């Protein structure tokens, strides 16, 4: 991590651990932790699910973009982004210019495991059976990976734990 190290953007699909690992990494690296979804909820006073209901996905994406720009005004922070954020507007290019982007990459299998019981508040997954979720995630990953893979670094989450997270993250420097 050399060039623009004062903002780290964690990107990746829902269930890739952006929030959980993001908090740990931010603490270990002594960076402020900022979560985009939480910031959207604080700014609007509404939950993500309510925003999807009231404004549709298009309206939500507009707010998401605005919040991304606002959060990026902070310095010395790690920003955990929403899973769709890199795939709309010029958000990915914006993040690459504003800081260092790290893609937490996981297979559909690992993502489904992580999302088990955690679909509440995630409107895109609401009401899906496990089988439907697998198809959905595979389809979405196919569409989204071209955006995610533009990240400066790719961190494989397969087998990642709180113990090896930091060393894996630091080893990205050499890659
Ligand atoms: C979304 C991911 C969610 C949230 C919204 C849409 C997506 O964030 O922004 O439900 O399009 O993948 P997490 O990735 O933090 O769950």
XYZ file of N, CA, C and O in Angstrom, residues 36-46 51 63 66-67 70-71:
68
model
N -20.531 2.731 5.064
C -21.419 3.479 4.160
C -22.894 3.260 4.443
O -23.674 4.211 4.463
N -23.289 1.999 4.651
C -24.715 1.733 4.894
C -25.186 2.454 6.155
O -26.272 3.035 6.173
N -24.358 2.416 7.208
C -24.748 3.117 8.441
C -24.837 4.619 8.183
O -25.757 5.278 8.669
N -23.891 5.147 7.421
C -23.902 6.591 7.134
C -25.157 6.962 6.333
O -25.761 8.015 6.558
N -25.559 6.079 5.420
C -26.785 6.339 4.634
C -27.982 6.383 5.585
O -28.841 7.266 5.487
N -28.009 5.449 6.532
C -29.146 5.391 7.463
C -29.166 6.619 8.385
O -30.223 7.169 8.665
N -27.989 7.039 8.817
C -27.923 8.218 9.696
C -28.325 9.476 8.913
O -29.135 10.292 9.362
N -27.770 9.614 7.706
C -28.051 10.811 6.897
C -29.537 10.942 6.574
O -30.103 12.033 6.625
N -30.159 9.824 6.201
C -31.559 9.905 5.755
C -32.542 9.688 6.899
O -33.733 9.994 6.763
N -32.054 9.103 8.008
C -32.955 8.761 9.108
C -33.839 7.576 8.764
O -34.864 7.346 9.411
N -33.463 6.820 7.724
C -34.279 5.670 7.296
C -33.400 4.444 7.107
O -32.208 4.576 6.787
N -35.530 2.675 2.433
C -35.123 3.483 1.269
C -35.401 2.738 -0.032
O -35.886 3.315 -1.006
N -28.478 8.137 -3.493
C -28.082 8.520 -2.125
C -26.740 7.877 -1.781
O -25.856 8.504 -1.197
N -23.953 9.856 -3.210
C -23.717 11.104 -2.480
C -22.971 10.831 -1.176
O -22.045 11.562 -0.811
N -23.381 9.777 -0.472
C -22.751 9.451 0.810
C -21.297 9.009 0.583
O -20.408 9.361 1.365
N -19.355 12.108 0.288
C -19.232 12.780 1.593
C -18.202 12.085 2.477
O -17.336 12.731 3.070
N -18.303 10.763 2.574
C -17.378 10.025 3.450
C -15.940 10.155 2.977
O -15.010 10.153 3.780
